[in-house]
Short mmCIF file of C-alpha atoms in Angstrom, two decimals:
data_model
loop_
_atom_site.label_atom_id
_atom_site.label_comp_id
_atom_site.label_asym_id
_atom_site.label_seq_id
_atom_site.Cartn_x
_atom_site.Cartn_y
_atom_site.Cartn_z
CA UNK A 1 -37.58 -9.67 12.40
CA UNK A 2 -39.64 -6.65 13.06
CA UNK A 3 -39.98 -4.96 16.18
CA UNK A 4 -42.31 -1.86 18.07
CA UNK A 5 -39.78 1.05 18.93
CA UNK A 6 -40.51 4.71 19.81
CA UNK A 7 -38.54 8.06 19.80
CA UNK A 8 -38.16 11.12 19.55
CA UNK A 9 -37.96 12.65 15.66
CA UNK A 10 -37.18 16.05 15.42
CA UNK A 11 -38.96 17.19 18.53
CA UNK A 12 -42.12 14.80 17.46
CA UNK A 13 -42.93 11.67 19.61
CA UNK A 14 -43.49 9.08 17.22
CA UNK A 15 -44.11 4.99 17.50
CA UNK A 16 -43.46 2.77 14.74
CA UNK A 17 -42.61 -1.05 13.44
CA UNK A 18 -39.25 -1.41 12.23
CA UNK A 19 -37.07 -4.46 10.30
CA UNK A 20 -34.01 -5.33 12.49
CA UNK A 21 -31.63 -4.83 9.08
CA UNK A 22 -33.22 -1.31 8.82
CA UNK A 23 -30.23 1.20 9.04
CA UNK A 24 -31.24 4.64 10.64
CA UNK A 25 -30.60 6.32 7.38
CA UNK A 26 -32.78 3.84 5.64
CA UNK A 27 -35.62 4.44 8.21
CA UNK A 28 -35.40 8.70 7.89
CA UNK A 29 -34.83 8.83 4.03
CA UNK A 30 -37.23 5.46 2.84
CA UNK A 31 -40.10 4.83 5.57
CA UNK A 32 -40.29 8.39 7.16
CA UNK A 33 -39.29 10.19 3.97
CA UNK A 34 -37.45 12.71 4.90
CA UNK A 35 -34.79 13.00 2.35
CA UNK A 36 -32.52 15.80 3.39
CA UNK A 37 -30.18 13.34 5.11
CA UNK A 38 -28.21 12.07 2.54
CA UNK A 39 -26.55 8.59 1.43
CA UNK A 40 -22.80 9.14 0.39
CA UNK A 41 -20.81 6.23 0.86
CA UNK A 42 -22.87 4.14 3.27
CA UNK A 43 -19.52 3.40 4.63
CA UNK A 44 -19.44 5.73 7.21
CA UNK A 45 -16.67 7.37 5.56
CA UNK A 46 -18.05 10.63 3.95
CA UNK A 47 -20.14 11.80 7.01
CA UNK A 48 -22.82 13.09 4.09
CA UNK A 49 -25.79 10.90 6.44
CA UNK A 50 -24.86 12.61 9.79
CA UNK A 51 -27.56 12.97 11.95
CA UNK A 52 -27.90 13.92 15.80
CA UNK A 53 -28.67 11.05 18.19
CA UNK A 54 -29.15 11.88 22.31
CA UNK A 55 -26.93 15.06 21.26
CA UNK A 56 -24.24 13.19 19.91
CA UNK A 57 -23.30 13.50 15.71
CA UNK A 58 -23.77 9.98 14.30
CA UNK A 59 -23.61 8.46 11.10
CA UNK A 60 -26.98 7.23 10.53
CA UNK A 61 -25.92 4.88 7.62
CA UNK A 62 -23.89 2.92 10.20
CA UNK A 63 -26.65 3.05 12.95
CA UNK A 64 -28.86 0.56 13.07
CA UNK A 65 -32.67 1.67 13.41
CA UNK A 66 -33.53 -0.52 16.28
CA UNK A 67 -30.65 1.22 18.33
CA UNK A 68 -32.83 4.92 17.96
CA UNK A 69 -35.36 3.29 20.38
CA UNK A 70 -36.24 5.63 23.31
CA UNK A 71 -33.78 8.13 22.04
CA UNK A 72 -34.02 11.68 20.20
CA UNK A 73 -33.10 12.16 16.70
CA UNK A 74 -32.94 15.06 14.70
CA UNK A 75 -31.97 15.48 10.73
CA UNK A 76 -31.59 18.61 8.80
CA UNK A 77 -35.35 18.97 8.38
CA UNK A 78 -35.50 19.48 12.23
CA UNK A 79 -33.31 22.44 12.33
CA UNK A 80 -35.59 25.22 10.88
CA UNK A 81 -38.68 26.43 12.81
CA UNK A 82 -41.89 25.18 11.57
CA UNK A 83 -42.36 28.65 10.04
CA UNK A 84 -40.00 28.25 7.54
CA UNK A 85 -37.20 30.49 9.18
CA UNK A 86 -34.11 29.07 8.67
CA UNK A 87 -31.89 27.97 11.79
CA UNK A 88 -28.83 31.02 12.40
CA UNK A 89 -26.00 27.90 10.96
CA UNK A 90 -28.50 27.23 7.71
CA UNK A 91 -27.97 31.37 7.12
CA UNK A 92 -24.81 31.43 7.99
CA UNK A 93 -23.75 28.49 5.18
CA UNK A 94 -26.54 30.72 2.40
CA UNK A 95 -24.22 34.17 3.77
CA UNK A 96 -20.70 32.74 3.52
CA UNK A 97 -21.41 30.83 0.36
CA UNK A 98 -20.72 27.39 2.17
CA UNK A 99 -23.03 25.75 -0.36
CA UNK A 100 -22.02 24.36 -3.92
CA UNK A 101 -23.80 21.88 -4.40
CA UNK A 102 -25.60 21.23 -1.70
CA UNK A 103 -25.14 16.86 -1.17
CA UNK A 104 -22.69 17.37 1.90
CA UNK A 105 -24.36 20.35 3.35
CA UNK A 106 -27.75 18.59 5.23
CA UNK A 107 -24.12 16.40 6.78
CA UNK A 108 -21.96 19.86 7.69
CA UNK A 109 -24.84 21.48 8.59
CA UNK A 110 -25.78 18.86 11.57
CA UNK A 111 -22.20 18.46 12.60
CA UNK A 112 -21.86 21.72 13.16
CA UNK A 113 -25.07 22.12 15.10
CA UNK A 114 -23.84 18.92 17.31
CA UNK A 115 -20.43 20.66 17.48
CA UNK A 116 -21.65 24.28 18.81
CA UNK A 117 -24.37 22.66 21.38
CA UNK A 118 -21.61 21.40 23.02
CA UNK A 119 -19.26 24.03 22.70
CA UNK A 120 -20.87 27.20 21.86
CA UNK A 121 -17.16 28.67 21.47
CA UNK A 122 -15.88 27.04 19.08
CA UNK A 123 -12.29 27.70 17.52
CA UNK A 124 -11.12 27.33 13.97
CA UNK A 125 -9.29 24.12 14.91
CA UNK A 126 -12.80 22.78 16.84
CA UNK A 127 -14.21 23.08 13.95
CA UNK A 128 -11.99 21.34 11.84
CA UNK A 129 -12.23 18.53 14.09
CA UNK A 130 -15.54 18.36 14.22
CA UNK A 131 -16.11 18.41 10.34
CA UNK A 132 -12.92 16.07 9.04
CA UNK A 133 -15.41 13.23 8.76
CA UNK A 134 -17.53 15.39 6.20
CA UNK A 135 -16.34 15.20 3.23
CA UNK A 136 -17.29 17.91 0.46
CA UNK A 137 -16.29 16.92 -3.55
CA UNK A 138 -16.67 20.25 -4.59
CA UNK A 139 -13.87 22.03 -2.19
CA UNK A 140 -15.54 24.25 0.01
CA UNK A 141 -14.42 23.65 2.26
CA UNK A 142 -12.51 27.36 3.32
CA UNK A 143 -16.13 28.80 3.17
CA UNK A 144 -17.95 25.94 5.29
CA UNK A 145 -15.30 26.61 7.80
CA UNK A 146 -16.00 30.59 7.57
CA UNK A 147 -19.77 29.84 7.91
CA UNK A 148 -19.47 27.65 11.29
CA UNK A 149 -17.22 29.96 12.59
CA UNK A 150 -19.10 33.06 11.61
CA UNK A 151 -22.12 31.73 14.32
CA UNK A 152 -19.59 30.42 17.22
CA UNK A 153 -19.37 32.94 20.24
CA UNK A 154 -15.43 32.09 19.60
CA UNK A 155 -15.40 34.41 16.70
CA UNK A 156 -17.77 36.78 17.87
CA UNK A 157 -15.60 37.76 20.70
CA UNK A 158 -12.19 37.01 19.54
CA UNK A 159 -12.37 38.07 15.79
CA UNK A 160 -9.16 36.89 13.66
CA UNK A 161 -7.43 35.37 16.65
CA UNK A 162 -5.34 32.36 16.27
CA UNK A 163 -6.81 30.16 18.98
CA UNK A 164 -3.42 29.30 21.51
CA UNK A 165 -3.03 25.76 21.21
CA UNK A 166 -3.28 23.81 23.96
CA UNK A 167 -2.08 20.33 24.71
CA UNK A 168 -5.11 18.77 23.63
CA UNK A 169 -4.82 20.69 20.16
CA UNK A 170 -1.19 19.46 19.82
CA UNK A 171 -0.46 16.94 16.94
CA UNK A 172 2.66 15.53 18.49
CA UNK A 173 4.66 16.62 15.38
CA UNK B 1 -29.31 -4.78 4.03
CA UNK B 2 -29.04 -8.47 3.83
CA UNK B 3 -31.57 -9.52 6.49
CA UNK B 4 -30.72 -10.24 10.22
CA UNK B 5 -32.52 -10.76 13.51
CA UNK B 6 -30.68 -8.13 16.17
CA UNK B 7 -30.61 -9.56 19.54
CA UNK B 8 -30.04 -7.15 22.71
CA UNK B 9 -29.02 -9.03 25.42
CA UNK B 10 -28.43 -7.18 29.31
CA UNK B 11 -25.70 -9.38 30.68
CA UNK B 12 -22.68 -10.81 29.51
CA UNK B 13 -24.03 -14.26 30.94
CA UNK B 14 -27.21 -13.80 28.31
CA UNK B 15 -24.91 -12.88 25.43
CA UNK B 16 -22.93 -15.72 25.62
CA UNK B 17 -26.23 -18.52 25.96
CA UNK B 18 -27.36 -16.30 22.83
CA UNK B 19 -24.26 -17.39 21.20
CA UNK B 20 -24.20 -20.65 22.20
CA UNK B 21 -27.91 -21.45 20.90
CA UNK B 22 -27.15 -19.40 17.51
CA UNK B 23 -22.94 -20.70 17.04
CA UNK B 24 -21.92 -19.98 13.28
CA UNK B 25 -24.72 -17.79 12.47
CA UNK B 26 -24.48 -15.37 14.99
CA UNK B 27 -21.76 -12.44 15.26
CA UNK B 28 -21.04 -10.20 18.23
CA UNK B 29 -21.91 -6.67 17.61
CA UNK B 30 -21.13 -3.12 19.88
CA UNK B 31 -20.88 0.38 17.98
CA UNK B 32 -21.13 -1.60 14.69
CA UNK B 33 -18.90 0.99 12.61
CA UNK B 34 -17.21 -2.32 10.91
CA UNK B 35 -19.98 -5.27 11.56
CA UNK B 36 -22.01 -3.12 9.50
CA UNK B 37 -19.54 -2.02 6.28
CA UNK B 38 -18.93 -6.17 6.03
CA UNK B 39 -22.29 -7.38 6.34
CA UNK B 40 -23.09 -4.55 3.85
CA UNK B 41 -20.08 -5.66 1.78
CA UNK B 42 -20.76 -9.24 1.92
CA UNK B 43 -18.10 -9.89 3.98
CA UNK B 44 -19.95 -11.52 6.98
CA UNK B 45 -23.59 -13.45 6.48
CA UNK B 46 -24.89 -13.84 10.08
CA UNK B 47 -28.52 -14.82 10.95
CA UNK B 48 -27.84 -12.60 14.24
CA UNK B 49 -26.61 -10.18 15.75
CA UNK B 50 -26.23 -10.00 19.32
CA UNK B 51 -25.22 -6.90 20.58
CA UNK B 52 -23.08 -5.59 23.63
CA UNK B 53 -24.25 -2.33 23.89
CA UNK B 54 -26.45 -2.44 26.17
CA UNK B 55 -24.89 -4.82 28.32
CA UNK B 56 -24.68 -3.54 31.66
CA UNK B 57 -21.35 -1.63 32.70
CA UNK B 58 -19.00 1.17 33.25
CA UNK B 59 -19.70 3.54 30.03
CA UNK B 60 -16.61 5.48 31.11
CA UNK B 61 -12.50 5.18 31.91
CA UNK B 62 -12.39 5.07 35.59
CA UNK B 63 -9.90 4.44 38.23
CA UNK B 64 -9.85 1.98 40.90
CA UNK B 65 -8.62 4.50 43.93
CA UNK B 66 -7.37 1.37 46.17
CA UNK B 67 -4.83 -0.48 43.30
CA UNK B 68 -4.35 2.64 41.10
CA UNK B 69 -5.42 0.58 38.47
CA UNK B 70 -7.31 2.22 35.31
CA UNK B 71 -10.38 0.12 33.82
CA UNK B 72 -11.16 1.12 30.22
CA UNK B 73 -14.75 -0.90 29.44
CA UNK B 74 -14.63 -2.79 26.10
CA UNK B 75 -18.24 -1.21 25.25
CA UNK B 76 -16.48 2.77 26.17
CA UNK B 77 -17.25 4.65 23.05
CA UNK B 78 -13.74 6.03 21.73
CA UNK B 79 -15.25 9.77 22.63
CA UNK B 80 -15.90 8.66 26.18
CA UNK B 81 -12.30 8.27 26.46
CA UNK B 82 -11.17 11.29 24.69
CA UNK B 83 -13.17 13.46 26.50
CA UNK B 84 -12.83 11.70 29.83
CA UNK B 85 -10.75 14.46 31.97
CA UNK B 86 -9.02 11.68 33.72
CA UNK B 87 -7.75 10.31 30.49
CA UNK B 88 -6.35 13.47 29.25
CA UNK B 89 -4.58 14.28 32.76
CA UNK B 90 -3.16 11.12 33.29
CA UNK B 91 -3.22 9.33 30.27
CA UNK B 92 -2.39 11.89 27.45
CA UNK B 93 -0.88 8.70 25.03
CA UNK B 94 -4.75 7.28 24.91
CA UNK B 95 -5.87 10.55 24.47
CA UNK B 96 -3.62 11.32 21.94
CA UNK B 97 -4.48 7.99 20.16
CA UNK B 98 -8.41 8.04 20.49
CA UNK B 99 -8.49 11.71 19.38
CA UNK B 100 -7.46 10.66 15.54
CA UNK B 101 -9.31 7.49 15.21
CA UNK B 102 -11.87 8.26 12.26
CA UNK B 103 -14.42 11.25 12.79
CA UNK B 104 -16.57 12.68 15.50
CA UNK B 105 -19.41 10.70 13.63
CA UNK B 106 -17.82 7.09 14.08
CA UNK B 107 -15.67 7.80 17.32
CA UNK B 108 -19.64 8.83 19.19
CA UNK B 109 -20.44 5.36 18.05
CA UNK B 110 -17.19 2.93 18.12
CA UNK B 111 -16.32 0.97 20.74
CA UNK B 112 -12.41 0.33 21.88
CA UNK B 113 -13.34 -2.93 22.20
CA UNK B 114 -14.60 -3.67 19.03
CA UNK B 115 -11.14 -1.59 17.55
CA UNK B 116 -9.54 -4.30 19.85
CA UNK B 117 -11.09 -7.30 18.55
CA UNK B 118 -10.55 -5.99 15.08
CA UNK B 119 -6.93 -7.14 15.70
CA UNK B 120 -5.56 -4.90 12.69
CA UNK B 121 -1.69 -4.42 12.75
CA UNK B 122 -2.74 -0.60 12.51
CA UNK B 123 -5.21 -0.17 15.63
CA UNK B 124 -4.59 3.19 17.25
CA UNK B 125 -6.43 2.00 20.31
CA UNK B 126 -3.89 -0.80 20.76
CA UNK B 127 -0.35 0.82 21.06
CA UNK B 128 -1.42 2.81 24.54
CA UNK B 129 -2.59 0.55 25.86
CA UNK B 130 0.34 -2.14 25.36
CA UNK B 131 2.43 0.87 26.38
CA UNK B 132 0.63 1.18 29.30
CA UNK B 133 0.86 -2.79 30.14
CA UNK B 134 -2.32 -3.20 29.49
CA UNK B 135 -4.23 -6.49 30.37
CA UNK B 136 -7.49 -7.65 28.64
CA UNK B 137 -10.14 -9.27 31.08
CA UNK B 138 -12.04 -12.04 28.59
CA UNK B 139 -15.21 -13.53 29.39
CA UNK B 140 -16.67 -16.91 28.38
CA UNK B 141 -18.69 -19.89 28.78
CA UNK B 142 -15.99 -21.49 31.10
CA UNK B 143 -15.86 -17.70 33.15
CA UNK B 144 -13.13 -15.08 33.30
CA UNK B 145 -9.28 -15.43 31.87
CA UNK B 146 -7.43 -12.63 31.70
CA UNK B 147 -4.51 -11.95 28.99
CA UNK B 148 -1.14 -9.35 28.50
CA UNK B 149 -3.00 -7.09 25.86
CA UNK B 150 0.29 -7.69 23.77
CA UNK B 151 -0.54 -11.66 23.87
CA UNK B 152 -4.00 -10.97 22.62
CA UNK B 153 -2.75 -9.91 19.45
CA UNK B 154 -1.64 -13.16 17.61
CA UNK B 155 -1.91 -12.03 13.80
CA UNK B 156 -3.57 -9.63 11.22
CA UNK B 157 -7.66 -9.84 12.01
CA UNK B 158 -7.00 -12.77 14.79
CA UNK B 159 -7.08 -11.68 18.60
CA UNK B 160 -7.02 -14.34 21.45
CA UNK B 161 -10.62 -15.08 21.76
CA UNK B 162 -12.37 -18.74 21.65
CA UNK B 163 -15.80 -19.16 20.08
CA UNK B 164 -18.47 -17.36 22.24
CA UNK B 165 -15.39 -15.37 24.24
CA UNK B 166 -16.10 -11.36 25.15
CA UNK B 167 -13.42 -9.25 25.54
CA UNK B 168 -15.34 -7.37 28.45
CA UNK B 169 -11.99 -4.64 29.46
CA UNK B 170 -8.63 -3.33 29.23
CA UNK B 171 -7.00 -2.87 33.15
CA UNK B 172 -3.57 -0.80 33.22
CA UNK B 173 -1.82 -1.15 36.52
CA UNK B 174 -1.16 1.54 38.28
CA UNK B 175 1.67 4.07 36.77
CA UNK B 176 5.13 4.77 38.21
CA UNK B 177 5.11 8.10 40.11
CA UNK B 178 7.18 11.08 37.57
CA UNK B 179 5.29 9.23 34.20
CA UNK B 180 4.88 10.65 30.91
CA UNK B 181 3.63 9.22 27.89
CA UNK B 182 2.73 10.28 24.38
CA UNK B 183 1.24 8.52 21.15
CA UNK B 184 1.40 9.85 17.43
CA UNK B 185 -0.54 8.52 14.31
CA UNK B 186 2.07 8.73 11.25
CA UNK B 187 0.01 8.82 8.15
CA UNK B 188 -0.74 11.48 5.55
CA UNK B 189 -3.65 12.94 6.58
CA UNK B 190 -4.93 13.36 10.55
CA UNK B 191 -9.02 12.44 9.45
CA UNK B 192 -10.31 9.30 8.60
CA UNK B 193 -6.74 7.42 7.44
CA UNK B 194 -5.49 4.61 8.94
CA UNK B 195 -1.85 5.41 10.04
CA UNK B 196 1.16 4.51 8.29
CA UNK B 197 3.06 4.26 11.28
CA UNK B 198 1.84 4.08 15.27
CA UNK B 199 4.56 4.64 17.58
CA UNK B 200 3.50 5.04 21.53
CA UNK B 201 6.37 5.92 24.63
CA UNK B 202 6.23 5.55 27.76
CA UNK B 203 8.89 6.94 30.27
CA UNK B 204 9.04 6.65 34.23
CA UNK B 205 11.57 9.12 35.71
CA UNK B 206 13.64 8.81 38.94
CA UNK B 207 13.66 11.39 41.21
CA UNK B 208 16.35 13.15 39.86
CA UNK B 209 13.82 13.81 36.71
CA UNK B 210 16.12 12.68 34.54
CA UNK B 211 17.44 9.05 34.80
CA UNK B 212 14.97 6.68 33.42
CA UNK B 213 13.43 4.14 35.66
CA UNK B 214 10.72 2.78 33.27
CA UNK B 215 10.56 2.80 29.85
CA UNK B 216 7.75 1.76 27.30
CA UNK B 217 7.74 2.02 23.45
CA UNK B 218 5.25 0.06 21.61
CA UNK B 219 4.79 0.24 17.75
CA UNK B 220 1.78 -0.28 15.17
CA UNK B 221 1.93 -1.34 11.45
CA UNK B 222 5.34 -1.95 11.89
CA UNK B 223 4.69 -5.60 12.22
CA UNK B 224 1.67 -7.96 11.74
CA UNK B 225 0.47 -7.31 15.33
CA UNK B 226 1.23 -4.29 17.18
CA UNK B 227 4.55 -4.91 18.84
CA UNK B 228 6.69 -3.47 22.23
CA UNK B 229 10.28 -2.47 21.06
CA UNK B 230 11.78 -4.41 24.43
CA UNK B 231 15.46 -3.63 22.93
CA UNK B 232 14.85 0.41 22.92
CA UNK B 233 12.78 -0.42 25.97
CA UNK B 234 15.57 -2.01 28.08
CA UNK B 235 18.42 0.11 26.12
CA UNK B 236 16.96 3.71 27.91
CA UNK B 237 16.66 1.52 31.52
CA UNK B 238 19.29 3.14 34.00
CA UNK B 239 20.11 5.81 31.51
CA UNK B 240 19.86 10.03 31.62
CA UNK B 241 17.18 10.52 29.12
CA UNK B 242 17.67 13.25 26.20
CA UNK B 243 17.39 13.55 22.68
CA UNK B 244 20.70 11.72 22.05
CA UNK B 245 19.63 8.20 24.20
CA UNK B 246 15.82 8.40 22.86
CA UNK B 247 17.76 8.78 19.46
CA UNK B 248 19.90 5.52 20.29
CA UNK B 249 16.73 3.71 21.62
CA UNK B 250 14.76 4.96 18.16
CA UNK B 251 17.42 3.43 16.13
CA UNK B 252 17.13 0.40 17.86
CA UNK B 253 13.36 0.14 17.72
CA UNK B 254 13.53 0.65 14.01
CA UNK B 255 16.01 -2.38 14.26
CA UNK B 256 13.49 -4.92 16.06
CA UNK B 257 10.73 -3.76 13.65
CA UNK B 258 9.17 -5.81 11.18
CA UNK B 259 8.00 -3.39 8.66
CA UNK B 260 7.28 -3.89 5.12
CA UNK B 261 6.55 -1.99 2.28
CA UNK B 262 2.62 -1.74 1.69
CA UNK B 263 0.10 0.67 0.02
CA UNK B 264 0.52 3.40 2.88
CA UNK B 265 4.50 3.61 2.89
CA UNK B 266 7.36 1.74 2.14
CA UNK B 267 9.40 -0.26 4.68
CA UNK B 268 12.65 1.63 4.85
CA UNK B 269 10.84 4.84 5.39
CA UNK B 270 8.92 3.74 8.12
CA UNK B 271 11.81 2.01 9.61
CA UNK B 272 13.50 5.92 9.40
CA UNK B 273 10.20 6.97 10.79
CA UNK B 274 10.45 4.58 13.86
CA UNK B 275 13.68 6.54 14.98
CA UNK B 276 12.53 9.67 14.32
CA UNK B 277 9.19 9.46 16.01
CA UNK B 278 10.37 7.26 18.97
CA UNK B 279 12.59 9.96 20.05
CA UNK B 280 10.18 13.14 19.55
CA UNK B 281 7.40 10.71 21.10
CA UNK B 282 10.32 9.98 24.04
CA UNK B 283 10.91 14.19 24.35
CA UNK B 284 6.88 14.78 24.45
CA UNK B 285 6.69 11.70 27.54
CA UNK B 286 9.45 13.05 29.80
CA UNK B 287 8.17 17.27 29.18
CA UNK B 288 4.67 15.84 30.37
CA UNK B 289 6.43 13.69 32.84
CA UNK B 290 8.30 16.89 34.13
CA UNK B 291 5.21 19.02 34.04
CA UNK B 292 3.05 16.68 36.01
CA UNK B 293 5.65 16.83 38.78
CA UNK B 294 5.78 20.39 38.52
CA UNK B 295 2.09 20.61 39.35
CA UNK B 296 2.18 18.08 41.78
CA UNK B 297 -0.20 15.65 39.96
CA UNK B 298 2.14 13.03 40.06
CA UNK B 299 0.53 9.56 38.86
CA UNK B 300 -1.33 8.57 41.46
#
């Protein structure tokens, strides 16, 4: 079945007829073309399709299209400004070398962005956290980490600090 | 995609006459994080897809102020309830569950609910929550029934639920004053693994902060439905709690378990791992119990 919905896509009001089956990811990369969210796994296991939705990282190959209706969405193409400047995380992954190959970056990229929104501050361990459902094949992971926390206020004002664990950061082990 | 009609019912009342009208070919659907990977994988066919999400209720943990009772939504995202403040203050062994379930990405979308209905022997979100006596409110075409959460459970991928049925929440009674809990995932990796091992405690002090009045331990993959070790349970009863008596209690939950070996570990390993976990999970519950009656929190 098809259906009317609207949203918001990267800042850009926009109405369209969707299939009920559509997932987000096929909407963004197939009938909107934008193809800097990528398709990994289409499990939801390799977090390489993360997009934002109301704010919140989601997987958008385990959304369902019809569910973006009257919400905001933005992908990696949403991130620079419309002059080309890229956003301060995009420089900070080009500066720390937190790009190989590039497939899981659009995917770190956005979850950092959804992770520092929320909490500006982030620590090491935040971070972590907020990027163990990204997966990267070619190991980067050391200099993905040292890109997101390169742009947090945490490591601005606290350089080389071992964030004190608190019992929300405790494993239980 | 194989091609479906989604359906977004507002009440409960609407879902279920959706149902009813659609029977075999429909499915139930909330965050969709596993609907979706087995229609993908050809695992479920339906026509429809009628979804709870935007069914009208409580999209966060709250507490009922008069009975003390905690009411955890079925259609709660697992984030709502790890960052819900009175989770983590009074609840740590939910928190400590929901924290390690999957990724940011999946736990913004999941529902505990759905991880419920799921009924797999490893579901984080289950162990608390049977720790914490949960019961499971149910609605259906003949109106509400409510179940022990540890009843709903009756075998790997089958929960309690006739045709049409919606698990709709999860109450916990209200907690024993001087309570402390704790929860730990046992697997090889924190991320986006299914644990080998679940093992949840739950320990109510008497005043003397020592003697246990109440105790709870609750396991997961160490049978085919998550399981309460009522041996260890009823073994720490009446007794000074301390690493020696959680040890006993451990040794006796590995006892009652019904592990087995399987792709994630082998059976006498976890059974070691019961002991050992049951009595560090035991020392984390009564430190948190002690600390809340320090600062005067208490468990209201």
């Amino acid at each position: 079945m098809s259906r009317e919905i609207a949203f918001v896509f990267n800042g850009n009001k926009m109405n369209m007829a969707i299939e009920d089956h559509w997932t987000l990811l096929h909407l963004i990369r197939e009938e909107l073309g934008y193809t800097g969210t990528k398709e990994g796994c289409g499990s939801g296991e390799c977090g390489a399709c993360t997009v934002i939705v109301d704010g919140n990282a989601v997987n958008s190959c385990l959304y369902l299209a019809a569910e973006i209706d009257g919400k905001e969405l933005m992908t990696i193409e949403g991130l620079a400004s419309p002059d080309g400047t890229l956003h301060p995380i995009q420089k900070a992954f080009v500066e720390n070398g937190g790009i190989q190959c590039g497939f899981c970056s659009p995917g770190m990229i956005i979850s950092a962005k959804a992770l520092l929104d929320e909490n500006p501050n982030a620590n090491e361990e935040e971070i972590k956290e907020a990027i163990a459902g990204n997966l990267c094949r070619c190991t980067g992971y050391v200099q993905i980490v040292d890109s997101i926390k390169s742009v947090s206020g945490h490591e601005a004002q606290e350089p080389h600090v071992v964030a004190f664990r608190s019992e929300e950061g405790d494993r239980g082990d | 995609m194989r091609k479906f009609t989604y359906l977004v019912p507002k009440t409960l009342d609407e879902a279920i006459s959706l149902y009813q009208s659609y029977g075999e070919r429909a499915k139930y659907i909330a965050g969709g994080t596993d609907v979706l990977v087995k229609i993908k994988e050809g695992k479920l066919a339906p026509d429809y897809l009628i979804s709870l999400k935007h069914i009208i209720s409580q999209d966060r943990p709250f507490l009922n102020h008069e009975t003390g009772e905690l009411y955890v939504g079925a259609f709660v995202t697992h984030r709502m309830i790890e960052t819900s403040p009175l989770v983590q203050a009074h609840y740590p062994i939910l928190y400590d569950a929901v924290k390690n379930i999957g990724s940011v990405q999946i736990r913004n979308v999941a529902t505990i609910g759905g991880n419920l209905v799921n009924a797999v022997p490893s579901a984080d979100g289950a162990i608390p929550l049977i720790t914490l006596d949960g019961k499971a409110n149910i609605y259906g075409a003949k109106g509400q029934r409510s179940v022990d959460l540890l009843r709903f459970f009756l075998g790997p991928g089958q929960c309690d639920l006739e045709r049409g049925e919606i698990l709709t929440e999860v109450v916990v009674p209200r907690l024993l004053p001087r309570t402390g809990s704790a929860y730990i995932k046992h697997g090889r990796r924190e991320a986006m693994e299914l644990p080998m091992l679940g093992v949840g405690v739950l320990l109510s002090l008497e005043a003397d902060m020592e003697t246990c009045a109440k105790a709870g331990i609750s396991l997961g993959v160490a049978a085919p439905t998550p399981i309460r070790a009522l041996q260890a349970e009823k073994h720490l009863v009446g007794k000074t709690i301390n690493e020696e008596t959680l040890a006993e209690a451990g040794k006796i939950a590995g006892e009652e378990s019904k592990v087995r070996d399987s792709i994630r570990g082998v059976a006498w390993y976890r059974r070691e791992m019961v002991a050992v976990l049951v009595t560090r999970m035991g020392m984390k519950a009564l430190e948190r119990a002690s600390r809340n009656a320090e600062v005067g929190m208490g468990n209201k």
